[in-house]
Coordinates of C-alpha atoms in Angstrom, one line a residue:
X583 CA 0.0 0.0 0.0
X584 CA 1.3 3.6 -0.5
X585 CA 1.3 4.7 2.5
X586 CA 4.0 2.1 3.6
X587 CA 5.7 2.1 0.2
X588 CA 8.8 4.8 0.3
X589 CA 12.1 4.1 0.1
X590 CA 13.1 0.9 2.3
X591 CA 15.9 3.5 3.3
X592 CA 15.9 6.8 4.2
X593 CA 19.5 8.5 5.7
X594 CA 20.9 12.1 5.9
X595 CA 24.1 12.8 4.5
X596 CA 25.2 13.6 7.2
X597 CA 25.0 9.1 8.7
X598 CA 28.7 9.5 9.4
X599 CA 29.0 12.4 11.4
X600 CA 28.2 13.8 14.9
X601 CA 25.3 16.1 16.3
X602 CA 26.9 19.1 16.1
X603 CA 27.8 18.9 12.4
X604 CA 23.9 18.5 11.7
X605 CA 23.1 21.7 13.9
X606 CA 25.6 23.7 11.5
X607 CA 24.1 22.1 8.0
X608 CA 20.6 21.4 6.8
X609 CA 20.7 17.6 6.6
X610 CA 20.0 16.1 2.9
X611 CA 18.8 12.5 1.7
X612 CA 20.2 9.6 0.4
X613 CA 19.0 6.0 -0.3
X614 CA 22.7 4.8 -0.5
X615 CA 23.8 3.4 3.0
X616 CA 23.1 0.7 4.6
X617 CA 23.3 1.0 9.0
X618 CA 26.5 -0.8 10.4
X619 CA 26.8 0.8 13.7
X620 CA 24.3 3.0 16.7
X621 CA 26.3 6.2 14.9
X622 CA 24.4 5.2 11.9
X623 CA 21.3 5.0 13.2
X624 CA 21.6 8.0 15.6
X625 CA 22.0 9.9 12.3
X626 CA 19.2 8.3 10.7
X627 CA 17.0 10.2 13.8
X628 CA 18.7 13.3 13.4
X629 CA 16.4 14.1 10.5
X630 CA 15.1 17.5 11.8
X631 CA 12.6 18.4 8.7
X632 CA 11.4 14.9 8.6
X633 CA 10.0 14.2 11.9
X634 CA 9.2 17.7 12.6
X635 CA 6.6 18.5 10.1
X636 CA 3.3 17.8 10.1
X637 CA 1.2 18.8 7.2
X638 CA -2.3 18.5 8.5
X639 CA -4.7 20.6 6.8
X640 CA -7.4 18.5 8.8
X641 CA -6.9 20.1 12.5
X642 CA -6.1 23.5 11.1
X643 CA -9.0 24.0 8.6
X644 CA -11.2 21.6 10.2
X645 CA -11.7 23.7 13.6
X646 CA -13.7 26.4 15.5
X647 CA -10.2 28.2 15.1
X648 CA -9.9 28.9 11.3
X649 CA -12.4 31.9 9.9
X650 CA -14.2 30.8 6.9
X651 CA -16.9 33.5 5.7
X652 CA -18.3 34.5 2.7
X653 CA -16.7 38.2 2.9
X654 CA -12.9 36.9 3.0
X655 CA -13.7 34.6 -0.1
X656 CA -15.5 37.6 -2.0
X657 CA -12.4 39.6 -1.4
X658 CA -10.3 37.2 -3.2
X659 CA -12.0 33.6 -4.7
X660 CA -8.7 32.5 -6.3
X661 CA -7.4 31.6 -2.7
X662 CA -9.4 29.1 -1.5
X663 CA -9.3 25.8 -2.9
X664 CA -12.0 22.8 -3.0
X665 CA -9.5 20.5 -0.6
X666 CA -9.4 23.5 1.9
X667 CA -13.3 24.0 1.7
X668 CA -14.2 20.2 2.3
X669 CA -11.8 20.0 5.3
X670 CA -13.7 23.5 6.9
X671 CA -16.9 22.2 6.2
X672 CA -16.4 18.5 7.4
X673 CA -17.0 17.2 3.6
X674 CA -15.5 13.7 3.5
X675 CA -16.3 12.3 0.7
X676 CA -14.6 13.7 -2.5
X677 CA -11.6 14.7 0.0
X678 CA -9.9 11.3 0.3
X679 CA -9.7 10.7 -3.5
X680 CA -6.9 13.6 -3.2
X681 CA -3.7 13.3 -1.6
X682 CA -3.5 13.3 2.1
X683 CA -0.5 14.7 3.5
X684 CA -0.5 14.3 7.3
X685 CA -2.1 10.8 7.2
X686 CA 1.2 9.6 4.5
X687 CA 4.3 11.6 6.5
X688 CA 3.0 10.2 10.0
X689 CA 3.6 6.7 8.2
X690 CA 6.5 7.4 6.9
X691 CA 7.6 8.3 10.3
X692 CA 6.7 4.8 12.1
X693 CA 8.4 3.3 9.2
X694 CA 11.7 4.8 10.0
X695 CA 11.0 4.2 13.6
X696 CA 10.2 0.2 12.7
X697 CA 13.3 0.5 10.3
X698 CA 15.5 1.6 13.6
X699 CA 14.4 -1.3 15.5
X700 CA 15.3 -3.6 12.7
X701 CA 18.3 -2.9 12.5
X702 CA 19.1 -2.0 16.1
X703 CA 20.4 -6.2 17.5
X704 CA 22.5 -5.8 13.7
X705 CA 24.7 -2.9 14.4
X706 CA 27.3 -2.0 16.4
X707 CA 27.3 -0.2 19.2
X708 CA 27.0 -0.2 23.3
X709 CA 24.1 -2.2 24.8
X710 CA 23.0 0.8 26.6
X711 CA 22.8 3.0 23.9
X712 CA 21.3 0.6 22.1
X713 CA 18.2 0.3 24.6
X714 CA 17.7 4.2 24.7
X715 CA 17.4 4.0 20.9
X716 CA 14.9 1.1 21.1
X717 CA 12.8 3.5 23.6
X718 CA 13.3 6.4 21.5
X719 CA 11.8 4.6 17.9
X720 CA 9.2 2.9 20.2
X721 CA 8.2 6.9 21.2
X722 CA 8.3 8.2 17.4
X723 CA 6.2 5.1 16.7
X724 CA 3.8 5.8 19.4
X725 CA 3.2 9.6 18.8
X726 CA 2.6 9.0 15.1
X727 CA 0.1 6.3 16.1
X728 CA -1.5 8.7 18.6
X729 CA -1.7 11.9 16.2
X730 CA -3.6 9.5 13.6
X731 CA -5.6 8.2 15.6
X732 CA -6.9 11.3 16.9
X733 CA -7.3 12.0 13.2
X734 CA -8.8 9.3 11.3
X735 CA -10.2 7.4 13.8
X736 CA -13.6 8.1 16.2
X737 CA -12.8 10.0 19.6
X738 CA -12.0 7.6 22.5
X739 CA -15.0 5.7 24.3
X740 CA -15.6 2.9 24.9
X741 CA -19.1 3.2 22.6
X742 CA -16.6 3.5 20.0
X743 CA -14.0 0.3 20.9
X744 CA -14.8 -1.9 18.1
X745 CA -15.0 0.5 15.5
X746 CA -12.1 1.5 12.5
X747 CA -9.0 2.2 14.5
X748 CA -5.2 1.6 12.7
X749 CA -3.4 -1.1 11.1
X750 CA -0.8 -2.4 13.6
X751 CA 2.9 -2.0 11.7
X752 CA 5.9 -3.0 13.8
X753 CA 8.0 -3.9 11.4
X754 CA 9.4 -2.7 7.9
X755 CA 7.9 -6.4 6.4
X756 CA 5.1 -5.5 3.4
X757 CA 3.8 -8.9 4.6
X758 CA 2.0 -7.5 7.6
X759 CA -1.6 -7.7 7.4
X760 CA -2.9 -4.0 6.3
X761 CA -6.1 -4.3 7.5
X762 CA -7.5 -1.7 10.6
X763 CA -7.3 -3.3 13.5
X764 CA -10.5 -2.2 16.4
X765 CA -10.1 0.9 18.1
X766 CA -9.3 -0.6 21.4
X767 CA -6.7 -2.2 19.9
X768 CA -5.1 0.7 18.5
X769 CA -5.2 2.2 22.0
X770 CA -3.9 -0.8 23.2
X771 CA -0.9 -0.7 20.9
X772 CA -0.2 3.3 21.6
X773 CA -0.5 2.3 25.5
X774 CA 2.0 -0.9 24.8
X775 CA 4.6 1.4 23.0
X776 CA 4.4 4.8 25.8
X777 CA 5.1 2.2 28.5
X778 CA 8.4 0.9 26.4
X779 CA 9.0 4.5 25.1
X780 CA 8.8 5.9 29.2
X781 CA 12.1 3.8 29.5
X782 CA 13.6 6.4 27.8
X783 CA 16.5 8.1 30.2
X784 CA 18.2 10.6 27.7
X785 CA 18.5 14.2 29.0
X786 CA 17.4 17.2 27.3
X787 CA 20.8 18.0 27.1
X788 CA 22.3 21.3 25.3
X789 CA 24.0 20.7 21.9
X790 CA 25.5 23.7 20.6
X791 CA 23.9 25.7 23.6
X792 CA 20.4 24.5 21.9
X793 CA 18.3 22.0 23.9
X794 CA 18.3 18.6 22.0
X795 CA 14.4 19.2 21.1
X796 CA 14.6 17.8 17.6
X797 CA 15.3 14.5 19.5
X798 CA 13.2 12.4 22.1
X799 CA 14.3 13.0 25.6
X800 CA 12.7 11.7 28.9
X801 CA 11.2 15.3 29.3
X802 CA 10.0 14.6 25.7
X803 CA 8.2 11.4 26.5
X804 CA 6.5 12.7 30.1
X805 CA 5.3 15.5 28.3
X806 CA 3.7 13.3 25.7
X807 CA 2.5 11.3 28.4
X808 CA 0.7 14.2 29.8
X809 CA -1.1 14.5 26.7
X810 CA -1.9 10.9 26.2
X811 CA -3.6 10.4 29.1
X812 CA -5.6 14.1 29.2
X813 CA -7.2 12.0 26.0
X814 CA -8.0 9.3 27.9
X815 CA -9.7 11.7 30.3
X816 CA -7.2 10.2 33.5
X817 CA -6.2 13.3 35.1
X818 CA -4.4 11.8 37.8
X819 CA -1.7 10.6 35.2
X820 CA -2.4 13.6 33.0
X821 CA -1.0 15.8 36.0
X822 CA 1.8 13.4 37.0
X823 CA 3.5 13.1 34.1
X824 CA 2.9 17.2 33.2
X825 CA 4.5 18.1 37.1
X826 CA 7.4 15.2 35.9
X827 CA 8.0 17.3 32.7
X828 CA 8.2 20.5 34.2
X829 CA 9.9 19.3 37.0
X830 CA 12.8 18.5 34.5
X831 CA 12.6 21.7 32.3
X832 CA 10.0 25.0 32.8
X833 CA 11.3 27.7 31.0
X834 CA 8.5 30.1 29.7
X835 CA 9.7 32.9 27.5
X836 CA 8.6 36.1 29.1
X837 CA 6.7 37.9 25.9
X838 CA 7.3 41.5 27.9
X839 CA 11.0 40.8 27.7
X840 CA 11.6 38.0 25.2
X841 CA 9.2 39.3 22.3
X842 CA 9.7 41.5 19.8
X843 CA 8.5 42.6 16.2
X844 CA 11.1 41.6 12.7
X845 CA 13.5 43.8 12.0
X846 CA 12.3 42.8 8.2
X847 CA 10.3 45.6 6.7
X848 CA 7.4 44.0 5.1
X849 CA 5.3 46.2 3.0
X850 CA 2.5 46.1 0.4
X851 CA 0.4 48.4 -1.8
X852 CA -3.2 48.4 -2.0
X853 CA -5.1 50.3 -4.0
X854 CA -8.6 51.9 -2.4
X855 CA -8.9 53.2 -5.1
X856 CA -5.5 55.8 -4.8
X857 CA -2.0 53.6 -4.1
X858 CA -1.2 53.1 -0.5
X859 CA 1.4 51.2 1.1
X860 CA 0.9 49.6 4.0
X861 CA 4.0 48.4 6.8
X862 CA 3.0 44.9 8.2
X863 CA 4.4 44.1 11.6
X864 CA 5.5 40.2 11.9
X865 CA 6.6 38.8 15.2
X866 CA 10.6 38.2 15.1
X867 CA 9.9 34.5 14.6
X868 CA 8.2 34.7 11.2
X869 CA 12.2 34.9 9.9
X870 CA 12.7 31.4 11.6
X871 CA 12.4 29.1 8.9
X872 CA 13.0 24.9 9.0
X873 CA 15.8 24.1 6.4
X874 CA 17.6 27.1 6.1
X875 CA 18.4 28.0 10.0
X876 CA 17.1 25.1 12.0
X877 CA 18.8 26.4 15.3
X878 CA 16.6 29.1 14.8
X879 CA 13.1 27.0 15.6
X880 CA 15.3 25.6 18.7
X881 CA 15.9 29.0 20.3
X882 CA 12.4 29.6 20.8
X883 CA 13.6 27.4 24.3
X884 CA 9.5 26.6 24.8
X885 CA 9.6 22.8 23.6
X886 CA 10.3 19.5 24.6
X887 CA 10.2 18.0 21.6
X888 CA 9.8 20.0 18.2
X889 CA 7.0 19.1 15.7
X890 CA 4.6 22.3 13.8
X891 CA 2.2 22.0 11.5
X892 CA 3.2 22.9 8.2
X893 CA 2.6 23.9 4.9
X894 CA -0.3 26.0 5.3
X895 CA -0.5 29.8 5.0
X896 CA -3.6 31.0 5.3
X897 CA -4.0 30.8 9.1
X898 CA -6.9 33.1 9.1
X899 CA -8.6 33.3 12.7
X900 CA -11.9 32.8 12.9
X901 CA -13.7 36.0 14.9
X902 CA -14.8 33.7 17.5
X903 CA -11.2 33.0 18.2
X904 CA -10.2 37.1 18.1
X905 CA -12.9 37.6 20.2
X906 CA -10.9 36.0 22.7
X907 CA -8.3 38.1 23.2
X908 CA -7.7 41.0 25.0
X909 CA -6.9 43.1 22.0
X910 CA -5.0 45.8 24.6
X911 CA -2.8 43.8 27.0
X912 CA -2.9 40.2 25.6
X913 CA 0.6 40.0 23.9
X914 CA -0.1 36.3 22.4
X915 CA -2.4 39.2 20.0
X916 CA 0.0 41.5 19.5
X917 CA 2.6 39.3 18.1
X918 CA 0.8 36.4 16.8
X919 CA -2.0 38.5 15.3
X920 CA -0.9 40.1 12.3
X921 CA -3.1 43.0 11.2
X922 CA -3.4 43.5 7.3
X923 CA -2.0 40.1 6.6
X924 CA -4.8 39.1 4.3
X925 CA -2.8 42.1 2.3
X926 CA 0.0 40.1 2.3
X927 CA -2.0 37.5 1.0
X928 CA -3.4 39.1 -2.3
X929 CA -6.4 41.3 -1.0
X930 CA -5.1 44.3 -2.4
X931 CA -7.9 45.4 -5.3
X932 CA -10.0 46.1 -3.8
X933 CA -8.5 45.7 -0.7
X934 CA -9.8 43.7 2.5
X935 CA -8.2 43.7 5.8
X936 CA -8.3 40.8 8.2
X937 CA -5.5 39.3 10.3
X938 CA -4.0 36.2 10.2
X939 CA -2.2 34.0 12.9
X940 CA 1.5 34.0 12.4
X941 CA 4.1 31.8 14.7
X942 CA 6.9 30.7 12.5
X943 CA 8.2 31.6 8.7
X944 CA 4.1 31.5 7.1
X945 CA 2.7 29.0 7.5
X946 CA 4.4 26.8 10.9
X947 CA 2.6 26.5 14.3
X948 CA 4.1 24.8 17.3
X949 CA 2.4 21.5 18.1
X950 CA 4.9 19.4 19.7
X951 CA 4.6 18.8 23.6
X952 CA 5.7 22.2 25.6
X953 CA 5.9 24.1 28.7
X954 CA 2.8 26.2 28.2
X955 CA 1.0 23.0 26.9
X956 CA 2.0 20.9 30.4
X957 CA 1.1 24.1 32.2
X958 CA -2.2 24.1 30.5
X959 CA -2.6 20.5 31.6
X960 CA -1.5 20.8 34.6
X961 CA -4.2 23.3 35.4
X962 CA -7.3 21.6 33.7
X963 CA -6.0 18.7 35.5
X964 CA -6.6 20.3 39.0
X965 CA -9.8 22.6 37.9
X966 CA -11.2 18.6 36.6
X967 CA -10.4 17.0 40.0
X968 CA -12.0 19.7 41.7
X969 CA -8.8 21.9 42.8
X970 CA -9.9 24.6 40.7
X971 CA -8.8 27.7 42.8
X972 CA -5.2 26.1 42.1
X973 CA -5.8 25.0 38.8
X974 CA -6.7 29.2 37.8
X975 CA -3.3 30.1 39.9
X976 CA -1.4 27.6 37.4
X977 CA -3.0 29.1 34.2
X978 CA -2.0 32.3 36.0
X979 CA 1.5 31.3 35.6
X980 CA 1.5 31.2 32.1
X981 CA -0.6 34.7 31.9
X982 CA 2.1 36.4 33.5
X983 CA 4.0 35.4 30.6
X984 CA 2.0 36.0 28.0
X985 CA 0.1 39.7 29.5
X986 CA 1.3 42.8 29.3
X987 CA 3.3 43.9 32.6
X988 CA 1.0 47.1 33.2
X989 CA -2.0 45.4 32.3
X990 CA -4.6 45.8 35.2
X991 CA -4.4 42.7 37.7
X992 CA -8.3 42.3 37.1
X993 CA -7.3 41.5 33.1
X994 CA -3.9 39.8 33.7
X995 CA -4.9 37.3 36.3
X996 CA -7.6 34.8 35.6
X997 CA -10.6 34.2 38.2
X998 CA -13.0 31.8 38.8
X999 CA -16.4 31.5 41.2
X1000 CA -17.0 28.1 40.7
X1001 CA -15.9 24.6 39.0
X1002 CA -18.1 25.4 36.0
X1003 CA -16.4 28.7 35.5
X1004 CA -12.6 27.5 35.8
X1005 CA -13.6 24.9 33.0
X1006 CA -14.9 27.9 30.8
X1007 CA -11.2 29.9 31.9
X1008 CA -9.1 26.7 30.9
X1009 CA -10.8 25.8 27.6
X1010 CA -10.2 29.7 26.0
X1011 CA -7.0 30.0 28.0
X1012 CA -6.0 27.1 25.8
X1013 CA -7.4 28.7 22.8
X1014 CA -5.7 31.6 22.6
X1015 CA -2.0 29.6 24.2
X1016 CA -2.6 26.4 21.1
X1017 CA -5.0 27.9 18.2
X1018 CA -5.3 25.8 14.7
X1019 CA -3.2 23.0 16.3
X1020 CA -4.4 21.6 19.8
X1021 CA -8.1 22.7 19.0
X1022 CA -9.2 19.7 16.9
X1023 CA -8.1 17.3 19.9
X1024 CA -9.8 19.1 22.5
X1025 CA -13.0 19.3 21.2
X1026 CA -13.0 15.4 20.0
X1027 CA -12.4 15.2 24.3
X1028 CA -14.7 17.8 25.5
X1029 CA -17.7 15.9 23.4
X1030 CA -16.8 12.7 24.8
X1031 CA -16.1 13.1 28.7
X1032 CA -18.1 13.8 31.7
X1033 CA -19.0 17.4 31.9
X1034 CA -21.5 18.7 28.8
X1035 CA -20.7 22.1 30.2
X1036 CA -17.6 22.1 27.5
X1037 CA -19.5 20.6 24.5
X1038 CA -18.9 22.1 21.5
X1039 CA -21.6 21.8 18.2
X1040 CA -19.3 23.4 15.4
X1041 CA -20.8 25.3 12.4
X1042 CA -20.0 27.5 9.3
X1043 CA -22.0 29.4 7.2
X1044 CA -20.7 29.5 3.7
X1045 CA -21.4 28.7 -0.4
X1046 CA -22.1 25.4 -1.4
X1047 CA -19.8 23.5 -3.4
X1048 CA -19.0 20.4 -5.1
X1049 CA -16.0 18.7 -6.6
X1050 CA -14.8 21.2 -8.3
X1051 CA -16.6 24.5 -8.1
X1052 CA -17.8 27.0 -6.0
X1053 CA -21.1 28.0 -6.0
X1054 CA -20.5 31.8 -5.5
X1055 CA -23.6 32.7 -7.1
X1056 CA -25.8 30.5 -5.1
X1057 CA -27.3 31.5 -1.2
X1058 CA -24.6 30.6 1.6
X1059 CA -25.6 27.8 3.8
X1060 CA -25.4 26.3 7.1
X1061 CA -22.6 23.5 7.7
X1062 CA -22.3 21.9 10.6
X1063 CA -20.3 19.4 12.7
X1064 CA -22.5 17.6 15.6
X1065 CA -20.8 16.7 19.0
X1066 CA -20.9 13.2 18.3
X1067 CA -20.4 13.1 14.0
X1068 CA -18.6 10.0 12.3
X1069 CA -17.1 12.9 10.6
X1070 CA -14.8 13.1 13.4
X1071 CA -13.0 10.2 11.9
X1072 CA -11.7 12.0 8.9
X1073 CA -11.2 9.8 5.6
X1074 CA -7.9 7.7 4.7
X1075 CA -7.1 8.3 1.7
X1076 CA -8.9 6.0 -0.9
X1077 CA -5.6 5.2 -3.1
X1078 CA -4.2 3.4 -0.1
X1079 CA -7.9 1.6 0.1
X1080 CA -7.5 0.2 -3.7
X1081 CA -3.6 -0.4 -3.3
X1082 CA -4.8 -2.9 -0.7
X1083 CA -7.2 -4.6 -2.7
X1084 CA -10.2 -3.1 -0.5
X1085 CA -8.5 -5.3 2.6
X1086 CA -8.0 -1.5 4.8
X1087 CA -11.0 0.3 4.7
X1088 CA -13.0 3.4 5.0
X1089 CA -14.3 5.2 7.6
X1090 CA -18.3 4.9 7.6
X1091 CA -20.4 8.2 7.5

């Protein structure tokens, strides 16, 4: 099947060298070499661009987060394509005849990891080191199992245990069987593979006065462990393994200190109707861009292990999102936001304003496990348990990093009456910390657990389309994603499906 049929080999150029000589060059591909020794294979893992990415146009178009409206297309139709439309209005049908990015590179990422532990018992190298790689593959498998399952597969229940989950692939043998195995399963598998993975002992050690993010650390694998079981709704854990990763490394950047705009002038004319040109402020980050400067992604000093989503510019916030800033002293909006950067964009004649979310270079968003992120779960953690009071002085940790220092203490600090309340605090607080990227996981959770105080029913109004066209000319019209839709499991893509021989199926709507 495609999505397991790449080269049988993947290695940088750089299989012979150390670390550091990959921090000072962009690594490049070959087919060529075959693994002799742990060096090899160490190299094989220093693949910054390949594990990092992750292309998926489902969680950032297919959220609450992203503005879709018939104004912003008016102002320029030529931007917004069909595949973009049926991901923002939960179409999956005619999507998975197209190519699907995120659900191929996760693949390709647990077949490098299953290619590490093939190889591992015929190399040469120290025992020890040879275990910390085994735990290290086993957590590169298990996080691309976990982001595709919370992607193509139903939210975690137990309603849902015997439906579509993933095939199991622990090895680099085509003779595996390709069909899905249940959902429970799946699970199963992903909770196998974290226990192996929290084995894992390596430090997030400085290379190059950079932390080693671009590789999997013990700080790495709490911090996904955090997140692993916040999804299975056991807080308990969720909080243990968040306090574990902070406990190693907590480093916040201060954005009153730490933040500033890019020196880069960025300017662009519009004409309405007489020429004007207009200065667009980017955060200092935009210039950080994966392949040309990768040290530059590791400064930001925030993560414990580096993944983004990628290749995807028009980050356009939805107003529900805007609306949750404080436009004044929030400075999350007055970096991140960019005014005018639909200008930047093309909407020029005539022209239309509207912001758009900006992180790193265009178009990449931090996703990977982070300090805000196990601060976040640390506090919903305690405001689920019922310690709310502490849980809204932990998000008030990370608001004194992210508020403006002479910002009133009624609008920098968060507070909370009741339970109910703190929920409502953690779940925008987490909005406006994560938007496009953490979104689509959260509210897959907050259908499913406990509390229907944090349900979320999402909807768009926009023009119909089909396959190829939009339907401009025709009345706008509601779309709608219900808390408990199939269309939760987004489609695999259906050239995978026929490379099989119809053995691995589709998702059911």
């Amino acid at each position: 099947m495609n999505m397991y049929k790449f080269i049988v080999v993947v290695f940088v150029a750089s299989v012979f060298t150390c670390c550091n000589d990959f921090l000072e060059e962009p690594p490049s591909k070959t087919s060529s070499v075959v693994p002799e020794t742990v060096e090899d294979l160490e190299s094989l893992l220093n693949n910054y661009n390949f594990f990092a990415a992750e292309p998926s146009q489902e969680q950032v178009f297919g959220t609450d987060d992203y503005g879709l409206f018939t104004e912003l297309y008016d102002s320029r139709p030529g931007l917004f394509h069909i595949f973009q439309l049926q991901y923002a209005t939960w179409e999956r049908k005619d999507v998975a005849n197209g190519k699907i990015a995120y659900w191929e590179s996760e693949w390709k990422k647990i077949f490098t990891a299953n290619l590490v532990l093939f190889y591992l018992p015929r190399v040469s190298g120290s025992e020890d080191r040879k275990q910390q790689l085994k735990a290290e593959a086993r957590f590169i498998r298990v996080y691309s199992y976990f982001q595709l399952a919370n992607v193509y597969c139903l939210p975690y229940t137990e309603a849902n245990w015997e439906e579509p989950g993933l095939p199991i692939k622990e090895t680099t043998g085509f003779e595996e069987p390709v069909a899905r195995a249940t959902l429970k399963e799946t699970w199963d598998f992903i909770d196998a593979n974290l226990t192996e993975a929290l084995t894992l002992t390596t430090s997030l050690e400085e290379v190059n006065n950079k932390k080693r993010t671009w590789r999997a650390s013990q700080a790495a694998v709490y911090a996904f462990a955090a997140r692993y079981y916040l999804v299975l709704y056991d807080y308990a854990r969720a909080q243990q393994y968040a306090e574990k990763a902070l406990g190693i490394y907590n480093r916040l950047r201060n954005y009153n200190t730490e933040m500033r705009y890019s020196d880069i002038v960025y300017e662009v004319t519009i004409f309405d109707p007489d020429t004007t040109t207009i200065r667009l402020k980017y955060p200092y980050t935009h210039s950080f861009v994966a392949g040309t400067a990768p040290t530059d992604l590791l400064e930001w000093g925030e993560f414990y292990y580096l993944r983004y989503s990628d290749d995807i510019s028009d980050n356009f916030p939805s107003r529900e999102l805007l609306a949750l800033y404080d436009h004044t002293y929030d400075l999350r909006y007055k970096y991140h936001i960019v005014e005018h950067y639909s200008y930047h964009r093309g909407f020029i004649d005539p022209p239309y304003s509207y912001p758009g979310y900006v992180f790193f270079d265009f178009s990449k968003i931090p996703n990977g496990p982070s300090v805000p992120e196990m601060i976040l779960t640390k506090a919903e953690c305690q405001i689920r348990q019922g310690a709310w009071q502490e849980g809204i002085q932990t998000l008030n940790e990370l608001r004194e990093a992210r508020m403006n220092a002479d910002a009133p203490a009624g609008v920098k600090y968060l507070s909370a009456a009741s339970q109910q309340e703190a929920v409502v605090k953690l779940t925008e607080e987490r909005r406006r910390e994560m938007p496009f990227v953490t979104r689509w996981f959260d509210v897959r959770r907050y259908n499913n657990n406990d509390d229907p105080s944090d349900d979320v029913v999402m909807t768009r109004t926009f023009y119909p389309y089909n396959a190829s066209t939009i339907l401009d000319h025709e009345s706008p019209v509601h779309y709608t994603l219900e808390k408990h839709s199939r269309k939760f499991a987004c489609p695999i893509p259906n050239a995978d499906i026929m490379a099989s021989n119809g053995v691995l199926k589709q998702n059911e709507y």
